[in-house]
Coordinates of C-alpha atoms in Angstrom, one line a residue:
X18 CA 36.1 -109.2 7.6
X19 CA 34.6 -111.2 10.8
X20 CA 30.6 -109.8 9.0
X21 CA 32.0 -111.6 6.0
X22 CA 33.3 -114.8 7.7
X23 CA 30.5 -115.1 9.8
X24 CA 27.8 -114.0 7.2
X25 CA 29.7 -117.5 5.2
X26 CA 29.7 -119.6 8.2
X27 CA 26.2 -118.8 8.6
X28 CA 25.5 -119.6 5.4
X29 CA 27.6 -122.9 5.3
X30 CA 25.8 -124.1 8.2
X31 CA 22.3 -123.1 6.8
X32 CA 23.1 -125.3 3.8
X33 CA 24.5 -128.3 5.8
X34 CA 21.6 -128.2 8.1
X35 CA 19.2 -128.4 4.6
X36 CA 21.2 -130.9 2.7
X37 CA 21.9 -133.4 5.9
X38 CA 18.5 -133.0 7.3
X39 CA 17.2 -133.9 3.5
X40 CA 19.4 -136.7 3.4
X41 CA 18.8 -137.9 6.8
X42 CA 14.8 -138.0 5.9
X43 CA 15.4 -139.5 2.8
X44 CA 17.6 -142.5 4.3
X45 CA 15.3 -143.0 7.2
X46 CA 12.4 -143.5 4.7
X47 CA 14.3 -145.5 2.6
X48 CA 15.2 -147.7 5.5
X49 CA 11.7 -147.8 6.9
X50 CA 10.0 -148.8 3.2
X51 CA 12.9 -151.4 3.3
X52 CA 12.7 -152.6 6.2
X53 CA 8.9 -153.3 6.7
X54 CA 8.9 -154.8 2.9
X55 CA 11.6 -157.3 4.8
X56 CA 9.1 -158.0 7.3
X57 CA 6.3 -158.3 4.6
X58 CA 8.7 -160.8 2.5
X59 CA 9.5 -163.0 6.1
X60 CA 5.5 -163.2 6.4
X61 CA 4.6 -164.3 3.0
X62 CA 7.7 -166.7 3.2
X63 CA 6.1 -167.7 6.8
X64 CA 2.5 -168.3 5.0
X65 CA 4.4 -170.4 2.5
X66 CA 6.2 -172.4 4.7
X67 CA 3.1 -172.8 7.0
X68 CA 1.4 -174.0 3.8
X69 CA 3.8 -176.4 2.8
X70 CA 3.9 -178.2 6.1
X71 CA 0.0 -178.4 6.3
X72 CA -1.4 -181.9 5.2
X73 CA -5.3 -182.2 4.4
X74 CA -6.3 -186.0 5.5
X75 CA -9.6 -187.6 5.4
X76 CA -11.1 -184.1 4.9
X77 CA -9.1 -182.9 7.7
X78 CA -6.7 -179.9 8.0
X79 CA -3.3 -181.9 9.5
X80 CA -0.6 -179.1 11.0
X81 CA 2.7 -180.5 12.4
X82 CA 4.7 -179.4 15.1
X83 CA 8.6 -178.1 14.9
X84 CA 7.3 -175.2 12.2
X85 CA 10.2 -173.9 10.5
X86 CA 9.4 -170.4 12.6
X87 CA 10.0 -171.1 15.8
X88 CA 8.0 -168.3 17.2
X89 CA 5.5 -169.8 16.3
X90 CA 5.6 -172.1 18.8
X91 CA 6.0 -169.9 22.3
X92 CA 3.2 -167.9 23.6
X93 CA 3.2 -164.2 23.3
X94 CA 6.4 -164.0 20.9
X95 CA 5.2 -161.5 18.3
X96 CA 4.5 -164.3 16.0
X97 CA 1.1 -166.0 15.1
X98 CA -0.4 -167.8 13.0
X99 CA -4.1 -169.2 12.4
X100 CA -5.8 -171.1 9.5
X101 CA -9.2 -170.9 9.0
X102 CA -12.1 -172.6 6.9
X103 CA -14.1 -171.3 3.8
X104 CA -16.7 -170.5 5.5
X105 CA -14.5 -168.8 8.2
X106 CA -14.6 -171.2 11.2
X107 CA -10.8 -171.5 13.0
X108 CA -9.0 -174.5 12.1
X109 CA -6.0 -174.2 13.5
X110 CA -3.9 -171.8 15.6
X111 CA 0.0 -171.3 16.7
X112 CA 0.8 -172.1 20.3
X113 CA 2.0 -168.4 20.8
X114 CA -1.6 -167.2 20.1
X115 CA -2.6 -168.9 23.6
X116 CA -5.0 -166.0 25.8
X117 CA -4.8 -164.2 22.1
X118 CA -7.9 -163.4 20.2
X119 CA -6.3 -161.5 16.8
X120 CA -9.3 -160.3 14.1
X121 CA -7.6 -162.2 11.1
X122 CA -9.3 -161.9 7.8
X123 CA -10.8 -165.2 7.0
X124 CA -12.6 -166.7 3.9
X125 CA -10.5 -165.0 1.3
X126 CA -11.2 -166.7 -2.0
X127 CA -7.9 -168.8 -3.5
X128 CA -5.1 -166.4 -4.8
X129 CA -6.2 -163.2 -3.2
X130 CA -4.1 -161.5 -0.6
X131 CA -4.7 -159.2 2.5
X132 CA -2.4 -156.9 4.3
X133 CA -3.7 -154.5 7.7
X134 CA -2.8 -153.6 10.7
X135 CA -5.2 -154.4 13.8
X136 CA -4.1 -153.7 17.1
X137 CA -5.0 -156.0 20.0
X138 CA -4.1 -156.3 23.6
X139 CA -2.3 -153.1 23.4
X140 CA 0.0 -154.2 20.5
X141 CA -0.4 -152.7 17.0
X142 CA 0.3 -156.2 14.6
X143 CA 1.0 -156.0 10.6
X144 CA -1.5 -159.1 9.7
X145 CA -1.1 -161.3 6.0
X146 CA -3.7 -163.5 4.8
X147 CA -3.9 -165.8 1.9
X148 CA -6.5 -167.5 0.1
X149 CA -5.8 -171.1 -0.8
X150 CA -7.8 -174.2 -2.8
X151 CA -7.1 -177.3 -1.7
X152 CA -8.1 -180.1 -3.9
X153 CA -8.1 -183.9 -3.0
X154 CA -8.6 -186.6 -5.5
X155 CA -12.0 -187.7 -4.9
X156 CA -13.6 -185.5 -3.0
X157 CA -14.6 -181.5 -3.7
X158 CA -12.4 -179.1 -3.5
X159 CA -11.6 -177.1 0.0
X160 CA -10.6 -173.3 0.8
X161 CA -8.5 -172.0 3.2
X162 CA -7.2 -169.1 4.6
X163 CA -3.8 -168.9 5.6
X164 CA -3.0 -165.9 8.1
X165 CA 0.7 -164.4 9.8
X166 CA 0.6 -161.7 12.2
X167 CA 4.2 -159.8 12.8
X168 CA 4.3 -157.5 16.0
X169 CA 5.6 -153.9 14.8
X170 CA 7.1 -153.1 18.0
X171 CA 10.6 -154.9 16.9
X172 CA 10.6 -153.3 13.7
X173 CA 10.1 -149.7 15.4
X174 CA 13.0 -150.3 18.0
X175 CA 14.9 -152.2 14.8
X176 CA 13.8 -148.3 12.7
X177 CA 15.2 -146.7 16.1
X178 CA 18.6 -148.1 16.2
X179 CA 18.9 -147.3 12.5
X180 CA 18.5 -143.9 13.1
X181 CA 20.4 -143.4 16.3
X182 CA 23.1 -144.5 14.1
X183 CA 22.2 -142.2 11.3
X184 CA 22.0 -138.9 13.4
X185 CA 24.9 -140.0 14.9
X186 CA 27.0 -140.3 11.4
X187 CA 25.4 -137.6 10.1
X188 CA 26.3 -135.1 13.1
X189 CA 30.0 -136.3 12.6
X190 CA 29.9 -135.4 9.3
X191 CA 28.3 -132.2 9.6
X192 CA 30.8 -131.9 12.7
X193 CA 33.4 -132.5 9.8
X194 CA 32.1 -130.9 7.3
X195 CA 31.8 -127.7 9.5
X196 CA 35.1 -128.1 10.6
X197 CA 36.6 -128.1 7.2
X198 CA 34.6 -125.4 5.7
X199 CA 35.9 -123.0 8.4
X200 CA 39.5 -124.2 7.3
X201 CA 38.5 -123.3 4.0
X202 CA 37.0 -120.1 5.0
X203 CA 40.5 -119.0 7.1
X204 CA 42.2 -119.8 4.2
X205 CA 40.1 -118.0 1.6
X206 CA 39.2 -114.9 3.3
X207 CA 43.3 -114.7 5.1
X208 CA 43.9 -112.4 1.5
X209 CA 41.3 -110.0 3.1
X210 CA 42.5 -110.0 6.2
X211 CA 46.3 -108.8 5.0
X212 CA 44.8 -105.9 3.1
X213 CA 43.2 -105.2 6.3
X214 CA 46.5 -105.3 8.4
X215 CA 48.1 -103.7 5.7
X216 CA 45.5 -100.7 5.8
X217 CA 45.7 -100.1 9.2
X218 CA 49.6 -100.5 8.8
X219 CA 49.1 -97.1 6.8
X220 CA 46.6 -95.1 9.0
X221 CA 49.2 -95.9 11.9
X222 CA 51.9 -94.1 9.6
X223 CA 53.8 -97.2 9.2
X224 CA 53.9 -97.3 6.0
X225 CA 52.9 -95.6 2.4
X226 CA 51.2 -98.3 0.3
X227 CA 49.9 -101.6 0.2
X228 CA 52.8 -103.4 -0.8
X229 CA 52.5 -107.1 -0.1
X230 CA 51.4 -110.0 -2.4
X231 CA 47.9 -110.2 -3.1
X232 CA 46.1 -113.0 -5.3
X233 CA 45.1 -112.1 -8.4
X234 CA 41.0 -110.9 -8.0
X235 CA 42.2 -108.6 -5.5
X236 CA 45.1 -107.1 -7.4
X237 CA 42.8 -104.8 -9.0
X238 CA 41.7 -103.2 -5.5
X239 CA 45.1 -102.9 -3.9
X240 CA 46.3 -101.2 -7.2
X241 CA 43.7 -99.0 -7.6
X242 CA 43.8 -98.0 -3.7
X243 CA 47.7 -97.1 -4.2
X244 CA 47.1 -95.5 -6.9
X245 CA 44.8 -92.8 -5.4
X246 CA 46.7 -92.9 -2.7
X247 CA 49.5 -91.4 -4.6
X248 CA 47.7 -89.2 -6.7
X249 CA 45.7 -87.6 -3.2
X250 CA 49.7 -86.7 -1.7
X251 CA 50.7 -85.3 -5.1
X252 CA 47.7 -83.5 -5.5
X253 CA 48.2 -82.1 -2.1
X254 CA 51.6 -81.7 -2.6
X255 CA 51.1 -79.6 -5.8
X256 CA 48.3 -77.4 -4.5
X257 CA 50.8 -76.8 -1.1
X258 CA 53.5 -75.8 -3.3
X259 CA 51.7 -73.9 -6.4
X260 CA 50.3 -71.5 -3.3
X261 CA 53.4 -71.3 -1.5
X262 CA 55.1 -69.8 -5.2
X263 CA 52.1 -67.7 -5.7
X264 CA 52.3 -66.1 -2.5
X265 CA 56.2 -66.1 -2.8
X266 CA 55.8 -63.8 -6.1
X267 CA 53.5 -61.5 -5.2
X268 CA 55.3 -60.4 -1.9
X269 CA 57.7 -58.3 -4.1
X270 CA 55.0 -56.5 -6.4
X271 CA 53.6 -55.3 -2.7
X272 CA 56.5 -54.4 -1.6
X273 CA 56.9 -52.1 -4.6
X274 CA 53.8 -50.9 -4.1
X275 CA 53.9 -50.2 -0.5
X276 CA 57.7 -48.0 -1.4
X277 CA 56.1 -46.3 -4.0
X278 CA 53.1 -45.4 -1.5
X279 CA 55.2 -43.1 0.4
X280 CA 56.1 -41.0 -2.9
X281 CA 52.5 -39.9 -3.1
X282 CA 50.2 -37.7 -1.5
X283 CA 49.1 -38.7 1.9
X284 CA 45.3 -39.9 0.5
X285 CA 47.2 -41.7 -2.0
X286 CA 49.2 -43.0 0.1
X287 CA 46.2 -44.0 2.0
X288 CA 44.2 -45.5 -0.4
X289 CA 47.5 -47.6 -1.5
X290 CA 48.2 -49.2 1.7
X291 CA 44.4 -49.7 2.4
X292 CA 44.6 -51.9 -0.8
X293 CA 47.9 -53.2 -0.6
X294 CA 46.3 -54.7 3.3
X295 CA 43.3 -55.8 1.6
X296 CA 45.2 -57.4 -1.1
X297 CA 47.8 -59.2 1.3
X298 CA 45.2 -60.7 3.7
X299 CA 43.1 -62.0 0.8
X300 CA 46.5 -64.1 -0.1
X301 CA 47.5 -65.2 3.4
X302 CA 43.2 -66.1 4.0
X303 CA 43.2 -68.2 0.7
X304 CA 46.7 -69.8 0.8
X305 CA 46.0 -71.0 4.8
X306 CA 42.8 -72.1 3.9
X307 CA 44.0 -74.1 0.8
X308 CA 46.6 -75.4 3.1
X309 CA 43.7 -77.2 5.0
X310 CA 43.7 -80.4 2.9
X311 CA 40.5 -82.2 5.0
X312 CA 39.7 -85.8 5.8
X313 CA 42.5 -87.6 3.6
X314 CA 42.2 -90.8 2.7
X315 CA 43.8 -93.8 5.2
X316 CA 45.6 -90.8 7.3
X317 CA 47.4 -91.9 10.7
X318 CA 45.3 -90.2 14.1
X319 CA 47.2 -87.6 15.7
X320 CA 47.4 -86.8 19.2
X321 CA 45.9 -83.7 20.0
X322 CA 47.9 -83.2 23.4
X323 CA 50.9 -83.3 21.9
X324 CA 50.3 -80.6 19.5
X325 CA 48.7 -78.6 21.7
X326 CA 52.0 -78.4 24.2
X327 CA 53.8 -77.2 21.0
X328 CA 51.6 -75.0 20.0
X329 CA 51.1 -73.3 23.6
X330 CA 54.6 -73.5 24.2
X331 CA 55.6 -70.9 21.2
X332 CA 52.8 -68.9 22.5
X333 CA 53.8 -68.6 25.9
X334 CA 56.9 -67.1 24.3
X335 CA 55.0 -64.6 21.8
X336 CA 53.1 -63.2 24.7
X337 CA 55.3 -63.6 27.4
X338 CA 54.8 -59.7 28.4
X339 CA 51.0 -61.3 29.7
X340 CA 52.2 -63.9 31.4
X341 CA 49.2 -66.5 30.4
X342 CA 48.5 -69.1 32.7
X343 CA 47.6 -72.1 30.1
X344 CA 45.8 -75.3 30.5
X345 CA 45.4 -78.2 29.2
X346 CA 42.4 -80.9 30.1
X347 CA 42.5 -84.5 28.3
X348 CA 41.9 -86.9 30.1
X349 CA 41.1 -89.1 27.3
X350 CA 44.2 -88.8 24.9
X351 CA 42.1 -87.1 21.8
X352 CA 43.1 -88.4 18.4
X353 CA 42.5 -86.2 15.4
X354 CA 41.9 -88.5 12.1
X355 CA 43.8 -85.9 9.9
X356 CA 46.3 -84.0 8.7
X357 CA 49.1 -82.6 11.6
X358 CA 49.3 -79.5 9.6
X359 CA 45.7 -79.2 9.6
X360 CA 45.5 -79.5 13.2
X361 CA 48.6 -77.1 13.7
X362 CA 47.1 -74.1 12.0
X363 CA 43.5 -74.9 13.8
X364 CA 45.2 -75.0 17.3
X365 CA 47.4 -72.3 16.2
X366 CA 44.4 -69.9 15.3
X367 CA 42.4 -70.7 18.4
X368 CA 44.9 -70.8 21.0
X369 CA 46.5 -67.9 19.3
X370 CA 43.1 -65.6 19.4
X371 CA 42.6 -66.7 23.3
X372 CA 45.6 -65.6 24.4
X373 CA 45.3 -62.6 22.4
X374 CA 42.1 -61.6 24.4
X375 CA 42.8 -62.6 27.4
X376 CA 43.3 -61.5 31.0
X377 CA 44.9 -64.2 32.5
X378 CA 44.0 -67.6 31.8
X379 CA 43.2 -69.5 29.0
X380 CA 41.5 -73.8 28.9
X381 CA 42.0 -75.9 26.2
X382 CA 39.6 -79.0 26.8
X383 CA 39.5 -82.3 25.1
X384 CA 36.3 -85.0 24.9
X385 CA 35.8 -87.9 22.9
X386 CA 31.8 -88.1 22.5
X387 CA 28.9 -89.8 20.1
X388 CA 27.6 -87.5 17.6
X389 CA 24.9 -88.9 15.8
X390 CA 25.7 -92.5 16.3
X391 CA 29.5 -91.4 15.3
X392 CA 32.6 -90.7 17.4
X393 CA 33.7 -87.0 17.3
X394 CA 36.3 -85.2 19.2
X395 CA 34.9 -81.7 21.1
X396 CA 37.9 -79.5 21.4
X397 CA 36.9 -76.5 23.4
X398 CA 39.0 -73.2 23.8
X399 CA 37.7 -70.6 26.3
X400 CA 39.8 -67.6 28.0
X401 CA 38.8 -65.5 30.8
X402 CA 38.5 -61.9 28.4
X403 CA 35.9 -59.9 27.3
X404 CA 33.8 -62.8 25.6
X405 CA 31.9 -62.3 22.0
X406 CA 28.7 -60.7 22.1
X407 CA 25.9 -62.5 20.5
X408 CA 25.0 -60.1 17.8
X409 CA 29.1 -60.2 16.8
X410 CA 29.9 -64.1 16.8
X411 CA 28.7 -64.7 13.2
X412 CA 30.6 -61.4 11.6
X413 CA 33.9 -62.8 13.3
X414 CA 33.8 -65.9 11.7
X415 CA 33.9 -63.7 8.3
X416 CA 37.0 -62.9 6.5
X417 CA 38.9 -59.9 7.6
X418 CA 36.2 -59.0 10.6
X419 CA 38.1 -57.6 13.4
X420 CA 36.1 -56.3 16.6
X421 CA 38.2 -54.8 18.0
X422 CA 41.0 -53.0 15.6
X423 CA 43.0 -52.0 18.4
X424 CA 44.3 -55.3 18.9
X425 CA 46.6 -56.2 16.1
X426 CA 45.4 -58.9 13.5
X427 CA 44.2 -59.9 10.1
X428 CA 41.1 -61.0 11.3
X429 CA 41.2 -64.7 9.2
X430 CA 42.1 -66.8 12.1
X431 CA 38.8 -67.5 13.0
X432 CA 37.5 -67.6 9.2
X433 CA 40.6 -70.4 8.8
X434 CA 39.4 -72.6 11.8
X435 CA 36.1 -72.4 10.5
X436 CA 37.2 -73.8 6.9
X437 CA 39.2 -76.5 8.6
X438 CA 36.5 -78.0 10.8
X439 CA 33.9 -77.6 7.8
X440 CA 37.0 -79.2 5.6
X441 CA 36.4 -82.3 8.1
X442 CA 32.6 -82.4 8.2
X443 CA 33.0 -80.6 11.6
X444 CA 31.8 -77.3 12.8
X445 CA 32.9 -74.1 15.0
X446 CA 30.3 -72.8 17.6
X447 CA 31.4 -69.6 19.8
X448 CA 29.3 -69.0 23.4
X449 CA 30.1 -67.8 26.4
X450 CA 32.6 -69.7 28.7
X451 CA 30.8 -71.0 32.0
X452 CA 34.3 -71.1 33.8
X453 CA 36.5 -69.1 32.6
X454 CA 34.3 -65.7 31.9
X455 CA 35.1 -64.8 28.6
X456 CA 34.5 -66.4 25.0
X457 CA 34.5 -70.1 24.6
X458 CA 34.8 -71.7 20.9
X459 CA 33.9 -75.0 20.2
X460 CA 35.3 -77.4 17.1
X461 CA 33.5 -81.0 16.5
X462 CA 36.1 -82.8 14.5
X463 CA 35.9 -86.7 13.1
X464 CA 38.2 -88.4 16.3
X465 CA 40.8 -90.9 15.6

């Protein structure tokens, strides 16, 4: 949910960058273009008016003062002006070009303009010159060229205002923008984050299904994940209960089998109970290993402790005679992501088959580690008895292996356990225990 939100935001904020730093370009060219063709309009209105206040008398180029531009009349304003002959000799300049010496363009022929930029005592300066004929009745005709300089420095601070109040605008609106998009986001993706309450609502066991009001495109999901959910707990249900009535029928027909035993000769007597055994531990190893349902789907963690003390507790009854001196180490508080049952009959089978061997003492130890970049819970069972030698801890993991047949047993605890953690994507391992003496057995199970 927050990858999803943040992958959006990210991506919202990508686009605003591009889209306000496009337009923020754009407008600041547009305003330059516009603004310097102002500046080029003022200086060929300037050239104009300069032309229009010239007089040519007796042969002699006449400029007045009081121009219409004022500039043009105090030194060093960022104005100036200068009209010069056909064959380029000065005839007149603007007071502000005093202790100036510009490089106009001179003897341009009538009608033809001239725009550059020349940069003179440390100023850079957009120049205009325009070619004029003058003619006087009765005498030849006279060229001139009319010349404006404009210092750029005011239209680069008048650029530089223009955008400081751009970015600012801009960042408010992107500020805005940004600020509204999240809204939008919270309000989109809040759907999402309901089905994920609503999920974890269910692993917690406080409730069955997802059964609030979702919009429409996610109506499909939610139904679909209720739906399995229901069929996984009948499924279950129906295995649980088709192995419960199979085992349920065939305890009579053993029964009969095992009475009609004694009528017979003591081989086939023998050979009766030897199959009647065989057949009643293949039942009880497949129905408790059925009965192991596995990771289930959106199952509430269990705490290990607690069924643990249960499950040591009826033990310490069943084998009171040995007085076992149990243990239990968690210092973490393991949660099992599974079934109870599941982790009943595990517990059962291993604590059951350490106090069986035992002298004395039996440990049951729980640690939350990594495994492979995954959280696992290590449950560890060790007792202070004979152990399992090495050559003998594969066989015991096999169906109806007992090492020792003068223990009583049907030798499928182990097998169970086994099937449970591999049920889980776990595994058993059996060593030697470093404190204790005897065997240890160790389950990796998915934690909580």
């Amino acid at each position: 949910m927050g990858s999803i939100r943040r992958r959006l935001l990210l991506s919202s904020l990508l686009v605003l960058a591009v889209f306000l730093g496009g337009t923020a370009v754009a407008l600041d060219r547009a305003y330059r273009d516009s603004a310097e063709g102002a500046l080029r309009a003022r200086m060929r209105g300037e050239v104009f008016a300069l032309l229009a206040a010239a007089e040519l008398r007796a042969g002699k180029l006449d400029v007045p003062r009081g121009l219409h531009e004022s500039r043009f009349e105090v030194p060093g304003s960022g104005r100036y002006a200068e009209i010069s002959g056909d064959e380029g000799e000065v005839l007149w300049r603007s007071p502000s070009m005093v202790g100036l010496n510009l490089p106009f363009v001179r003897g341009l022929t009538p009608g033809r303009a001239s725009w550059s930029r020349v940069r003179a005592d440390g100023e850079t300066l957009l120049v205009y010159s325009f070619g004029v004929g003058w003619e006087v009745q009765g005498s030849a005709a006279r060229q001139f060229t009319f010349s404006v300089a404009a210092r750029l420095d005011e239209l680069g601070a008048e650029i530089g205002q223009f955008e400081t109040t751009l970015l600012l605008w801009l960042g408010g609106a992107a500020g805005l923008l940004l600020l509204t998009q999240m809204l939008i986001l919270h309000w989109g993706l809040r759907p999402l984050g309901q089905v994920a309450v609503d999920i974890k609502a269910i692993e917690s066991g406080a409730r069955d299904d997802l059964a609030g009001r979702y919009p429409a495109e996610l109506t499909p999901l939610t139904h679909g994940l209720n739906a399995l959910l229901r069929h996984e707990r009948a499924q279950l249900l129906r295995q649980r209960n088709a192995l419960a009535d199979l085992a349920h029928s065939i305890k009579t027909p053993l029964a009969v089998l095992r009475n009609a035993a004694g009528a017979q000769s003591i081989e086939q007597a023998a050979l009766i109970n030897d199959a009647v055994a065989r057949i009643d531990e293949s039942v009880a190893y497949q129905v408790r290993r059925a009965a192991a349902s596995g990771r289930a789907t959106l199952t509430a963690a269990v705490p290990v402790a607690k069924v643990a003390r249960r499950v040591m507790h009826g033990l310490d009854k069943v084998y009171a005679d040995k007085r076992v001196a149990a243990e239990l180490d968690d210092p973490a508080g393991g949660q099992f992501a599974g079934d109870e049952g599941d982790l009943y009959e595990l517990l059962g089978c291993l604590l059951d088959n350490a106090y069986k061997w035992s002298e004395r003492r039996v440990l049951l130890s729980l640690t939350s580690q990594a495994d492979d970049g995954t959280a696992a819970l290590e449950l560890t069972v060790e007792d202070d008895g004979p152990g399992v030698p090495a050559p003998l801890r594969q066989a015991v993991l096999e169906r109806g292996t007992r090492v020792d047949r003068r223990v009583a047993g049907e030798g499928i605890g182990l097998a169970v356990v086994r099937d449970i953690a591999t049920a889980y994507g776990g595994r058993l391992a059996i060593d030697d225990s470093p404190q204790l003496g005897g065997a240890r057995f160790t389950v990796h199970l998915p934690a909580g």
